[in-house]
mmCIF file of C-alpha atoms and ligand atoms in Angstrom:
data_model
loop_
_atom_site.group_PDB
_atom_site.id
_atom_site.type_symbol
_atom_site.label_atom_id
_atom_site.label_comp_id
_atom_site.label_asym_id
_atom_site.label_seq_id
_atom_site.Cartn_x
_atom_site.Cartn_y
_atom_site.Cartn_z
ATOM 1 C CA UNK A 863 -0.451 0.107 -0.057
ATOM 2 C CA UNK A 864 1.194 3.381 -1.073
ATOM 3 C CA UNK A 865 1.591 5.228 2.537
ATOM 4 C CA UNK A 866 0.903 8.909 -0.120
ATOM 5 C CA UNK A 867 -2.420 7.928 -0.930
ATOM 6 C CA UNK A 868 -5.571 8.816 1.306
ATOM 7 C CA UNK A 869 -6.902 6.194 3.615
ATOM 8 C CA UNK A 870 -9.302 5.504 6.395
ATOM 9 C CA UNK A 871 -8.889 3.307 9.220
ATOM 10 C CA UNK A 872 -11.476 1.647 8.026
ATOM 11 C CA UNK A 873 -9.991 1.281 4.094
ATOM 12 C CA UNK A 874 -6.819 0.016 5.976
ATOM 13 C CA UNK A 875 -8.437 -2.865 8.153
ATOM 14 C CA UNK A 876 -10.576 -4.285 4.972
ATOM 15 C CA UNK A 877 -6.192 -4.227 2.894
ATOM 16 C CA UNK A 878 -4.700 -5.963 6.048
ATOM 17 C CA UNK A 879 -7.293 -8.232 6.840
ATOM 18 C CA UNK A 880 -6.943 -9.686 2.814
ATOM 19 C CA UNK A 881 -3.669 -9.839 3.573
ATOM 20 C CA UNK A 882 -4.833 -12.863 6.030
ATOM 21 C CA UNK A 883 -7.501 -15.574 4.068
ATOM 22 C CA UNK A 884 -8.074 -17.307 7.485
ATOM 23 C CA UNK A 885 -10.122 -13.446 8.289
ATOM 24 C CA UNK A 886 -13.933 -13.786 8.724
ATOM 25 C CA UNK A 887 -14.004 -10.214 8.240
ATOM 26 C CA UNK A 888 -15.418 -9.805 11.935
ATOM 27 C CA UNK A 889 -12.700 -8.453 13.005
ATOM 28 C CA UNK A 890 -13.292 -5.415 10.528
ATOM 29 C CA UNK A 891 -16.223 -4.370 12.124
ATOM 30 C CA UNK A 892 -15.070 -4.662 15.226
ATOM 31 C CA UNK A 893 -12.161 -2.695 14.679
ATOM 32 C CA UNK A 894 -14.346 -0.266 12.968
ATOM 33 C CA UNK A 895 -17.368 -0.291 15.927
ATOM 34 C CA UNK A 896 -14.130 0.668 18.410
ATOM 35 C CA UNK A 897 -12.907 3.387 16.073
ATOM 36 C CA UNK A 898 -16.652 5.072 15.536
ATOM 37 C CA UNK A 899 -16.486 4.656 19.328
ATOM 38 C CA UNK A 900 -13.180 6.903 19.419
ATOM 39 C CA UNK A 901 -14.932 9.395 17.734
ATOM 40 C CA UNK A 902 -17.565 10.368 19.453
ATOM 41 C CA UNK A 903 -14.915 10.403 22.953
ATOM 42 C CA UNK A 904 -12.846 12.616 21.043
ATOM 43 C CA UNK A 905 -15.543 14.900 20.106
ATOM 44 C CA UNK A 906 -16.556 14.501 24.315
ATOM 45 C CA UNK A 907 -13.265 15.534 25.201
ATOM 46 C CA UNK A 908 -12.733 18.574 22.896
ATOM 47 C CA UNK A 909 -15.617 19.450 24.880
ATOM 48 C CA UNK A 910 -14.581 18.704 27.723
ATOM 49 C CA UNK A 911 -14.130 22.670 28.679
ATOM 50 C CA UNK A 912 -17.105 23.862 27.230
ATOM 51 C CA UNK A 913 -20.198 22.687 28.862
ATOM 52 C CA UNK A 914 -21.183 21.096 32.274
ATOM 53 C CA UNK A 915 -19.442 17.438 32.174
ATOM 54 C CA UNK A 916 -16.125 18.087 33.776
ATOM 55 C CA UNK A 917 -16.257 17.006 37.915
ATOM 56 C CA UNK A 918 -16.808 14.359 40.149
ATOM 57 C CA UNK A 919 -19.885 12.143 39.823
ATOM 58 C CA UNK A 920 -19.272 11.603 43.972
ATOM 59 C CA UNK A 921 -19.043 7.854 42.979
ATOM 60 C CA UNK A 922 -16.066 5.190 43.509
ATOM 61 C CA UNK A 923 -15.023 2.798 41.136
ATOM 62 C CA UNK A 924 -13.709 -1.197 41.655
ATOM 63 C CA UNK A 925 -10.494 0.534 41.930
ATOM 64 C CA UNK A 926 -12.061 3.049 45.068
ATOM 65 C CA UNK A 927 -11.029 5.838 43.197
ATOM 66 C CA UNK A 928 -13.228 8.406 42.632
ATOM 67 C CA UNK A 929 -15.232 8.663 38.866
ATOM 68 C CA UNK A 930 -15.271 11.486 36.492
ATOM 69 C CA UNK A 931 -19.224 12.144 34.823
ATOM 70 C CA UNK A 932 -16.489 12.040 31.526
ATOM 71 C CA UNK A 933 -15.221 8.165 32.505
ATOM 72 C CA UNK A 934 -18.170 6.855 33.316
ATOM 73 C CA UNK A 935 -19.994 7.809 29.843
ATOM 74 C CA UNK A 936 -16.311 6.976 28.115
ATOM 75 C CA UNK A 937 -17.607 3.221 29.347
ATOM 76 C CA UNK A 938 -21.028 3.355 28.471
ATOM 77 C CA UNK A 939 -20.338 3.716 25.386
ATOM 78 C CA UNK A 940 -17.717 1.844 24.497
ATOM 79 C CA UNK A 941 -20.142 -0.890 25.634
ATOM 80 C CA UNK A 942 -22.873 0.126 23.162
ATOM 81 C CA UNK A 943 -21.370 0.277 20.297
ATOM 82 C CA UNK A 944 -19.385 -2.782 20.692
ATOM 83 C CA UNK A 945 -22.516 -5.015 22.439
ATOM 84 C CA UNK A 946 -25.016 -5.637 19.452
ATOM 85 C CA UNK A 947 -22.581 -5.855 16.658
ATOM 86 C CA UNK A 948 -22.121 -10.115 16.969
ATOM 87 C CA UNK A 949 -18.374 -10.357 17.290
ATOM 88 C CA UNK A 950 -18.430 -10.075 20.918
ATOM 89 C CA UNK A 951 -18.320 -13.419 23.608
ATOM 90 C CA UNK A 952 -18.208 -9.837 27.043
ATOM 91 C CA UNK A 953 -16.924 -7.349 27.447
ATOM 92 C CA UNK A 954 -14.339 -6.085 30.688
ATOM 93 C CA UNK A 955 -13.679 -2.308 31.946
ATOM 94 C CA UNK A 956 -11.986 -0.989 33.548
ATOM 95 C CA UNK A 957 -15.019 1.101 35.268
ATOM 96 C CA UNK A 958 -17.338 -2.011 35.651
ATOM 97 C CA UNK A 959 -16.177 -4.361 38.485
ATOM 98 C CA UNK A 960 -16.991 -7.725 36.778
ATOM 99 C CA UNK A 961 -17.160 -9.250 33.454
ATOM 100 C CA UNK A 962 -20.073 -7.529 31.098
ATOM 101 C CA UNK A 963 -22.927 -9.655 29.195
ATOM 102 C CA UNK A 964 -23.919 -9.484 25.785
ATOM 103 C CA UNK A 965 -27.398 -8.394 26.738
ATOM 104 C CA UNK A 966 -29.758 -11.717 25.734
ATOM 105 C CA UNK A 967 -31.438 -10.232 22.539
ATOM 106 C CA UNK A 968 -27.622 -9.524 20.756
ATOM 107 C CA UNK A 969 -26.250 -12.673 18.967
ATOM 108 C CA UNK A 970 -22.975 -13.351 20.851
ATOM 109 C CA UNK A 971 -19.399 -13.599 18.538
ATOM 110 C CA UNK A 972 -16.396 -15.351 18.712
ATOM 111 C CA UNK A 973 -14.386 -12.192 20.599
ATOM 112 C CA UNK A 974 -13.868 -10.433 23.813
ATOM 113 C CA UNK A 975 -13.220 -7.254 24.535
ATOM 114 C CA UNK A 976 -11.434 -5.393 27.953
ATOM 115 C CA UNK A 977 -10.930 -1.396 27.777
ATOM 116 C CA UNK A 978 -9.761 1.411 29.688
ATOM 117 C CA UNK A 979 -12.435 3.942 28.376
ATOM 118 C CA UNK A 980 -10.399 6.969 29.651
ATOM 119 C CA UNK A 981 -6.999 6.401 31.034
ATOM 120 C CA UNK A 982 -5.027 9.427 32.521
ATOM 121 C CA UNK A 983 -8.516 10.774 33.821
ATOM 122 C CA UNK A 984 -6.422 12.650 36.694
ATOM 123 C CA UNK A 985 -5.538 15.002 33.885
ATOM 124 C CA UNK A 986 -8.879 15.579 32.480
ATOM 125 C CA UNK A 987 -9.669 19.026 34.296
ATOM 126 C CA UNK A 988 -6.196 20.499 33.096
ATOM 127 C CA UNK A 989 -6.852 20.006 29.104
ATOM 128 C CA UNK A 990 -3.490 16.971 29.657
ATOM 129 C CA UNK A 991 -3.755 14.186 26.892
ATOM 130 C CA UNK A 992 -5.687 11.353 28.223
ATOM 131 C CA UNK A 993 -7.038 8.128 26.597
ATOM 132 C CA UNK A 994 -8.502 4.953 25.342
ATOM 133 C CA UNK A 995 -6.783 1.519 24.955
ATOM 134 C CA UNK A 996 -8.290 -2.081 23.910
ATOM 135 C CA UNK A 997 -7.272 -5.287 24.104
ATOM 136 C CA UNK A 998 -8.904 -7.736 22.371
ATOM 137 C CA UNK A 999 -9.073 -11.903 22.438
ATOM 138 C CA UNK A 1000 -10.614 -14.660 20.914
ATOM 139 C CA UNK A 1001 -13.502 -17.043 23.385
ATOM 140 C CA UNK A 1002 -11.835 -19.562 24.519
ATOM 141 C CA UNK A 1003 -14.764 -20.916 26.883
ATOM 142 C CA UNK A 1004 -16.938 -23.418 25.412
ATOM 143 C CA UNK A 1005 -20.302 -22.143 26.426
ATOM 144 C CA UNK A 1006 -22.142 -20.568 24.050
ATOM 145 C CA UNK A 1007 -21.766 -16.214 25.977
ATOM 146 C CA UNK A 1008 -18.097 -16.066 27.122
ATOM 147 C CA UNK A 1009 -17.076 -15.496 30.584
ATOM 148 C CA UNK A 1010 -14.362 -14.675 33.159
ATOM 149 C CA UNK A 1011 -12.151 -17.293 31.601
ATOM 150 C CA UNK A 1012 -12.451 -15.559 27.852
ATOM 151 C CA UNK A 1013 -11.090 -12.720 30.109
ATOM 152 C CA UNK A 1014 -7.878 -13.990 31.821
ATOM 153 C CA UNK A 1015 -6.053 -15.173 28.833
ATOM 154 C CA UNK A 1016 -1.770 -14.011 28.659
ATOM 155 C CA UNK A 1017 -0.866 -11.311 26.174
ATOM 156 C CA UNK A 1018 1.132 -13.148 24.012
ATOM 157 C CA UNK A 1019 -2.881 -14.447 23.155
ATOM 158 C CA UNK A 1020 -4.272 -10.979 22.037
ATOM 159 C CA UNK A 1021 -5.158 -11.203 18.101
ATOM 160 C CA UNK A 1022 -5.866 -7.527 18.566
ATOM 161 C CA UNK A 1023 -4.398 -4.442 20.929
ATOM 162 C CA UNK A 1024 -4.541 -0.484 20.885
ATOM 163 C CA UNK A 1025 -5.031 2.888 21.680
ATOM 164 C CA UNK A 1026 -6.569 6.376 21.293
ATOM 165 C CA UNK A 1027 -4.636 8.971 22.573
ATOM 166 C CA UNK A 1028 -6.793 12.018 22.716
ATOM 167 C CA UNK A 1029 -4.188 15.141 22.532
ATOM 168 C CA UNK A 1030 -3.707 17.606 20.483
ATOM 169 C CA UNK A 1031 -4.792 15.608 17.798
ATOM 170 C CA UNK A 1032 -6.672 12.710 18.028
ATOM 171 C CA UNK A 1033 -5.072 9.641 17.049
ATOM 172 C CA UNK A 1034 -5.742 5.585 16.833
ATOM 173 C CA UNK A 1035 -2.915 3.495 17.273
ATOM 174 C CA UNK A 1036 -3.363 -0.421 16.777
ATOM 175 C CA UNK A 1037 -1.568 -3.083 15.741
ATOM 176 C CA UNK A 1038 -2.661 -7.820 15.111
ATOM 177 C CA UNK A 1039 0.326 -8.378 15.555
ATOM 178 C CA UNK A 1040 1.462 -7.277 11.666
ATOM 179 C CA UNK A 1041 2.729 -3.327 12.038
ATOM 180 C CA UNK A 1042 1.474 -0.937 14.895
ATOM 181 C CA UNK A 1043 0.061 1.433 12.312
ATOM 182 C CA UNK A 1044 -1.096 4.887 14.153
ATOM 183 C CA UNK A 1045 -4.412 6.849 12.478
ATOM 184 C CA UNK A 1046 -5.321 10.697 12.547
ATOM 185 C CA UNK A 1047 -9.040 12.548 12.995
ATOM 186 C CA UNK A 1048 -9.468 14.903 10.784
ATOM 187 C CA UNK A 1049 -12.633 15.780 12.773
ATOM 188 C CA UNK A 1050 -13.997 18.027 9.513
ATOM 189 C CA UNK A 1051 -14.651 14.785 7.657
ATOM 190 C CA UNK A 1052 -14.432 12.564 10.092
ATOM 191 C CA UNK A 1053 -11.983 9.960 9.534
ATOM 192 C CA UNK A 1054 -9.562 8.213 10.952
ATOM 193 C CA UNK A 1055 -6.631 8.581 8.744
ATOM 194 C CA UNK A 1056 -3.023 6.744 8.162
ATOM 195 C CA UNK A 1057 -0.530 9.147 9.208
ATOM 196 C CA UNK A 1058 2.216 6.462 10.666
ATOM 197 C CA UNK A 1059 1.628 2.995 8.995
ATOM 198 C CA UNK A 1060 4.261 0.764 10.464
ATOM 199 C CA UNK A 1061 5.513 2.735 14.042
ATOM 200 C CA UNK A 1062 8.622 1.514 14.901
ATOM 201 C CA UNK A 1063 11.187 2.271 18.820
ATOM 202 C CA UNK A 1064 13.645 4.066 16.500
ATOM 203 C CA UNK A 1065 17.173 3.153 16.177
ATOM 204 C CA UNK A 1066 18.986 4.591 18.432
ATOM 205 C CA UNK A 1067 16.392 5.530 21.234
ATOM 206 C CA UNK A 1068 16.347 8.881 22.747
ATOM 207 C CA UNK A 1069 17.434 8.852 26.160
ATOM 208 C CA UNK A 1070 13.975 9.818 28.079
ATOM 209 C CA UNK A 1071 13.294 7.937 31.036
ATOM 210 C CA UNK A 1072 9.587 8.232 32.654
ATOM 211 C CA UNK A 1073 8.159 7.702 36.118
ATOM 212 C CA UNK A 1074 6.604 9.737 38.687
ATOM 213 C CA UNK A 1075 9.814 10.010 40.898
ATOM 214 C CA UNK A 1076 7.199 10.918 44.459
ATOM 215 C CA UNK A 1077 7.503 7.340 44.746
ATOM 216 C CA UNK A 1078 11.660 7.274 44.788
ATOM 217 C CA UNK A 1079 11.180 6.964 48.545
ATOM 218 C CA UNK A 1080 8.901 3.721 48.696
ATOM 219 C CA UNK A 1081 11.205 1.960 45.612
ATOM 220 C CA UNK A 1082 13.892 -0.624 45.881
ATOM 221 C CA UNK A 1083 16.966 -0.483 46.306
ATOM 222 C CA UNK A 1084 17.855 -1.817 42.684
ATOM 223 C CA UNK A 1085 14.738 0.389 41.311
ATOM 224 C CA UNK A 1086 16.924 3.308 43.123
ATOM 225 C CA UNK A 1087 19.788 2.395 41.462
ATOM 226 C CA UNK A 1088 19.064 2.523 38.008
ATOM 227 C CA UNK A 1089 16.818 6.000 38.331
ATOM 228 C CA UNK A 1090 20.208 7.340 39.642
ATOM 229 C CA UNK A 1091 22.139 5.225 36.868
ATOM 230 C CA UNK A 1092 19.509 6.684 34.602
ATOM 231 C CA UNK A 1093 20.682 10.243 35.574
ATOM 232 C CA UNK A 1094 24.433 9.658 35.895
ATOM 233 C CA UNK A 1095 24.554 10.045 39.681
ATOM 234 C CA UNK A 1096 25.765 6.786 40.531
ATOM 235 C CA UNK A 1097 29.910 8.168 39.344
ATOM 236 C CA UNK A 1098 29.129 5.434 35.526
ATOM 237 C CA UNK A 1099 30.066 8.838 33.468
ATOM 238 C CA UNK A 1100 26.678 8.286 32.036
ATOM 239 C CA UNK A 1101 25.330 10.635 29.355
ATOM 240 C CA UNK A 1102 22.327 11.682 31.971
ATOM 241 C CA UNK A 1103 18.769 10.776 30.664
ATOM 242 C CA UNK A 1104 15.884 13.398 29.689
ATOM 243 C CA UNK A 1105 12.856 13.072 32.046
ATOM 244 C CA UNK A 1106 9.768 13.409 30.302
ATOM 245 C CA UNK A 1107 6.215 11.934 32.682
ATOM 246 C CA UNK A 1108 2.815 12.969 31.698
ATOM 247 C CA UNK A 1109 0.681 10.955 34.201
ATOM 248 C CA UNK A 1110 -1.510 9.479 31.798
ATOM 249 C CA UNK A 1111 -0.059 6.386 30.588
ATOM 250 C CA UNK A 1112 -1.304 6.816 26.712
ATOM 251 C CA UNK A 1113 0.786 9.573 26.097
ATOM 252 C CA UNK A 1114 3.785 8.672 28.116
ATOM 253 C CA UNK A 1115 3.464 5.286 26.211
ATOM 254 C CA UNK A 1116 2.865 7.118 22.303
ATOM 255 C CA UNK A 1117 5.214 9.895 22.908
ATOM 256 C CA UNK A 1118 8.181 6.980 24.165
ATOM 257 C CA UNK A 1119 6.745 4.504 21.229
ATOM 258 C CA UNK A 1120 7.329 7.691 18.438
ATOM 259 C CA UNK A 1121 11.355 8.860 20.438
ATOM 260 C CA UNK A 1122 12.092 6.106 22.134
ATOM 261 C CA UNK A 1123 12.839 5.398 25.612
ATOM 262 C CA UNK A 1124 11.212 4.210 28.972
ATOM 263 C CA UNK A 1125 8.646 3.912 30.805
ATOM 264 C CA UNK A 1126 8.542 2.715 34.635
ATOM 265 C CA UNK A 1127 5.823 2.431 36.559
ATOM 266 C CA UNK A 1128 7.378 0.224 39.671
ATOM 267 C CA UNK A 1129 5.843 -1.591 42.274
ATOM 268 C CA UNK A 1130 7.112 -0.301 45.728
ATOM 269 C CA UNK A 1131 6.506 -1.086 49.843
ATOM 270 C CA UNK A 1132 3.670 0.099 49.854
ATOM 271 C CA UNK A 1133 1.845 -1.241 46.204
ATOM 272 C CA UNK A 1134 4.357 -4.173 45.088
ATOM 273 C CA UNK A 1135 2.096 -4.837 42.122
ATOM 274 C CA UNK A 1136 2.364 -1.281 40.881
ATOM 275 C CA UNK A 1137 -0.481 0.030 40.315
ATOM 276 C CA UNK A 1138 -1.280 -0.192 36.331
ATOM 277 C CA UNK A 1139 -3.496 -2.883 34.924
ATOM 278 C CA UNK A 1140 -1.972 -6.202 33.035
ATOM 279 C CA UNK A 1141 -4.977 -7.156 30.636
ATOM 280 C CA UNK A 1142 -5.972 -3.747 29.675
ATOM 281 C CA UNK A 1143 -3.534 -1.172 30.129
ATOM 282 C CA UNK A 1144 -0.003 -3.312 30.295
ATOM 283 C CA UNK A 1145 -0.805 -5.961 27.686
ATOM 284 C CA UNK A 1146 -2.461 -4.333 25.303
ATOM 285 C CA UNK A 1147 1.278 -1.767 25.054
ATOM 286 C CA UNK A 1148 2.700 -4.652 25.350
ATOM 287 C CA UNK A 1149 2.076 -6.324 22.644
ATOM 288 C CA UNK A 1150 2.385 -2.761 20.988
ATOM 289 C CA UNK A 1151 5.685 -2.407 21.948
ATOM 290 C CA UNK A 1152 6.721 -5.976 20.583
ATOM 291 C CA UNK A 1153 5.714 -5.442 17.160
ATOM 292 C CA UNK A 1154 7.118 -2.215 17.211
ATOM 293 C CA UNK A 1155 10.561 -3.578 18.132
ATOM 294 C CA UNK A 1156 10.915 -3.368 21.595
ATOM 295 C CA UNK A 1157 9.742 -4.851 24.748
ATOM 296 C CA UNK A 1158 7.708 -5.272 27.817
ATOM 297 C CA UNK A 1159 8.977 -6.555 31.399
ATOM 298 C CA UNK A 1160 7.527 -6.702 35.293
ATOM 299 C CA UNK A 1161 10.922 -6.103 36.628
ATOM 300 C CA UNK A 1162 11.572 -9.302 35.561
ATOM 301 C CA UNK A 1163 9.355 -11.801 32.914
ATOM 302 C CA UNK A 1164 7.655 -10.046 29.645
ATOM 303 C CA UNK A 1165 4.585 -8.765 30.851
ATOM 304 C CA UNK A 1166 2.757 -11.063 27.933
ATOM 305 C CA UNK A 1167 3.706 -13.763 28.668
ATOM 306 C CA UNK A 1168 2.416 -13.829 32.622
ATOM 307 C CA UNK A 1169 -0.754 -15.418 33.504
ATOM 308 C CA UNK A 1170 -3.769 -13.205 34.794
ATOM 309 C CA UNK A 1171 -5.064 -14.156 37.660
ATOM 310 C CA UNK A 1172 -7.884 -11.914 37.677
ATOM 311 C CA UNK A 1173 -9.778 -9.257 36.079
ATOM 312 C CA UNK A 1174 -8.314 -6.250 37.376
ATOM 313 C CA UNK A 1175 -5.315 -7.089 38.188
ATOM 314 C CA UNK A 1176 -2.321 -5.002 38.410
ATOM 315 C CA UNK A 1177 1.505 -5.478 37.486
ATOM 316 C CA UNK A 1178 4.291 -4.109 38.125
ATOM 317 C CA UNK A 1179 6.073 -2.076 34.394
ATOM 318 C CA UNK A 1180 9.052 -1.793 32.033
ATOM 319 C CA UNK A 1181 8.014 -0.720 28.373
ATOM 320 C CA UNK A 1182 9.236 0.750 25.372
ATOM 321 C CA UNK A 1183 13.255 0.560 23.548
ATOM 322 C CA UNK A 1184 14.229 -2.562 24.478
ATOM 323 C CA UNK A 1185 18.132 -1.728 25.170
ATOM 324 C CA UNK A 1186 16.352 0.035 28.143
ATOM 325 C CA UNK A 1187 13.796 -2.546 29.232
ATOM 326 C CA UNK A 1188 17.211 -5.285 29.145
ATOM 327 C CA UNK A 1189 19.050 -2.290 31.142
ATOM 328 C CA UNK A 1190 16.247 -1.859 33.381
ATOM 329 C CA UNK A 1191 15.962 -6.135 33.730
ATOM 330 C CA UNK A 1192 19.697 -5.890 34.809
ATOM 331 C CA UNK A 1193 19.686 -3.856 38.204
ATOM 332 C CA UNK A 1194 16.223 -5.516 39.467
ATOM 333 C CA UNK A 1195 17.509 -9.197 38.718
ATOM 334 C CA UNK A 1196 20.957 -8.159 40.538
ATOM 335 C CA UNK A 1197 18.473 -6.045 42.712
ATOM 336 C CA UNK A 1198 16.712 -9.870 43.458
ATOM 337 C CA UNK A 1199 20.550 -10.902 43.623
ATOM 338 C CA UNK A 1200 21.640 -9.266 45.943
ATOM 339 C CA UNK A 1201 18.765 -9.565 48.091
ATOM 340 C CA UNK A 1202 18.432 -13.500 48.074
ATOM 341 C CA UNK A 1203 22.002 -13.845 49.090
ATOM 342 C CA UNK A 1204 21.847 -11.768 51.837
HETATM 343 P P1 LIG B 1087 -5.260 7.784 36.266
HETATM 344 O O1 LIG B 1087 -4.967 7.473 37.636
HETATM 345 O O2 LIG B 1087 -5.302 9.135 36.186
HETATM 346 O O3 LIG B 1087 -6.682 7.306 35.019
HETATM 347 O O4 LIG B 1087 -3.543 3.777 35.716
HETATM 348 C C1 LIG B 1087 -4.288 4.740 35.739
HETATM 349 C C2 LIG B 1087 -3.172 6.008 35.576
HETATM 350 O O5 LIG B 1087 -4.107 7.165 35.199
HETATM 351 C C3 LIG B 1087 -2.047 6.374 34.158
HETATM 352 O O6 LIG B 1087 -2.850 6.414 32.951
HETATM 353 C C4 LIG B 1087 -1.413 6.553 34.400
HETATM 354 O O7 LIG B 1087 0.657 6.623 33.772
HETATM 355 C C5 LIG B 1087 -0.894 6.690 35.645
HETATM 356 O O8 LIG B 1087 -2.219 6.058 36.714
HETATM 357 C C6 LIG B 1087 -0.718 7.846 36.768
HETATM 358 O O9 LIG B 1087 -0.106 7.485 38.072
HETATM 359 P P2 LIG B 1087 0.771 8.310 38.978
HETATM 360 O O10 LIG B 1087 -0.751 8.948 39.556
HETATM 361 O O11 LIG B 1087 0.597 7.566 40.677
HETATM 362 O O12 LIG B 1087 1.957 8.626 38.980
#
């Protein structure tokens, strides 16, 4: 495909599916509807400063965090855009404690969708980029309609994953494991147009690390040593890395993908599992990272190999350019070895 042609996301998905004769077209429909939901959310996010949609509802989500109206609304939009297409057997969302079934009146399909409808929502009121993350698996359970078993699959078994970043422009980035492709929304025509075909982490990567250093005091010795190394403070003569942290995972990951670097959300003494969720944050971004030539680890294991045990499970995340994720792992495993020997 000539990337200078004007290619809509629909056209691109159809072209990609043609390359795989076993494809049924269901996946095309699924991605099309995700793109539709993304456009509706983008419209609302762009209007958020203008209409009375900001502010808290006073409710708490399953993680005990304050839920803002826009999160709930985005959660609903995605569910309602996808509940009746006949592609999904069930869905799961950051905002909802249990697996969400497909209503009985609609046909159930062969895929599962897990999503974080509006990630980085603490940034909404400040007009900072936020995002949507999604992960798609094939149904594996025997019953006619899906359930928890279909959701608790390894990241490695995803058939597709992607995110939408609502920033200075709205971008949708997705992969089915055959290249990572980015589309920018042209709001005047309401279409996502292919703007970033076949995204790869740049080589050499930019020397950027990204994490919430406010947690330094709670980090392990090994994690602190890693950061000190990246800052050039450990006497090894390393030229310091730059630090960039938006505090909105999709936006931090998107920058890391385009410029190279290392994003981290480590475990700490208060939250040994870290903050980010495996199934609808870490795993989908990890599939994108690996497909783009990067890596993702929880410090010792590939994220994509981790077998989930719970829907809202958290996991430490080190993601970005391969050489930096390798570097992080080498510090963390040396730390573990030192602990074991002490
Ligand atoms: P938020 O709480 O604003 O929704 O997973 C949620 C998330 O944001 C990520 O988007 C972001 O990377 C992280 O939490 C930020 O956490 P800290 O505030 O602890 O840095």
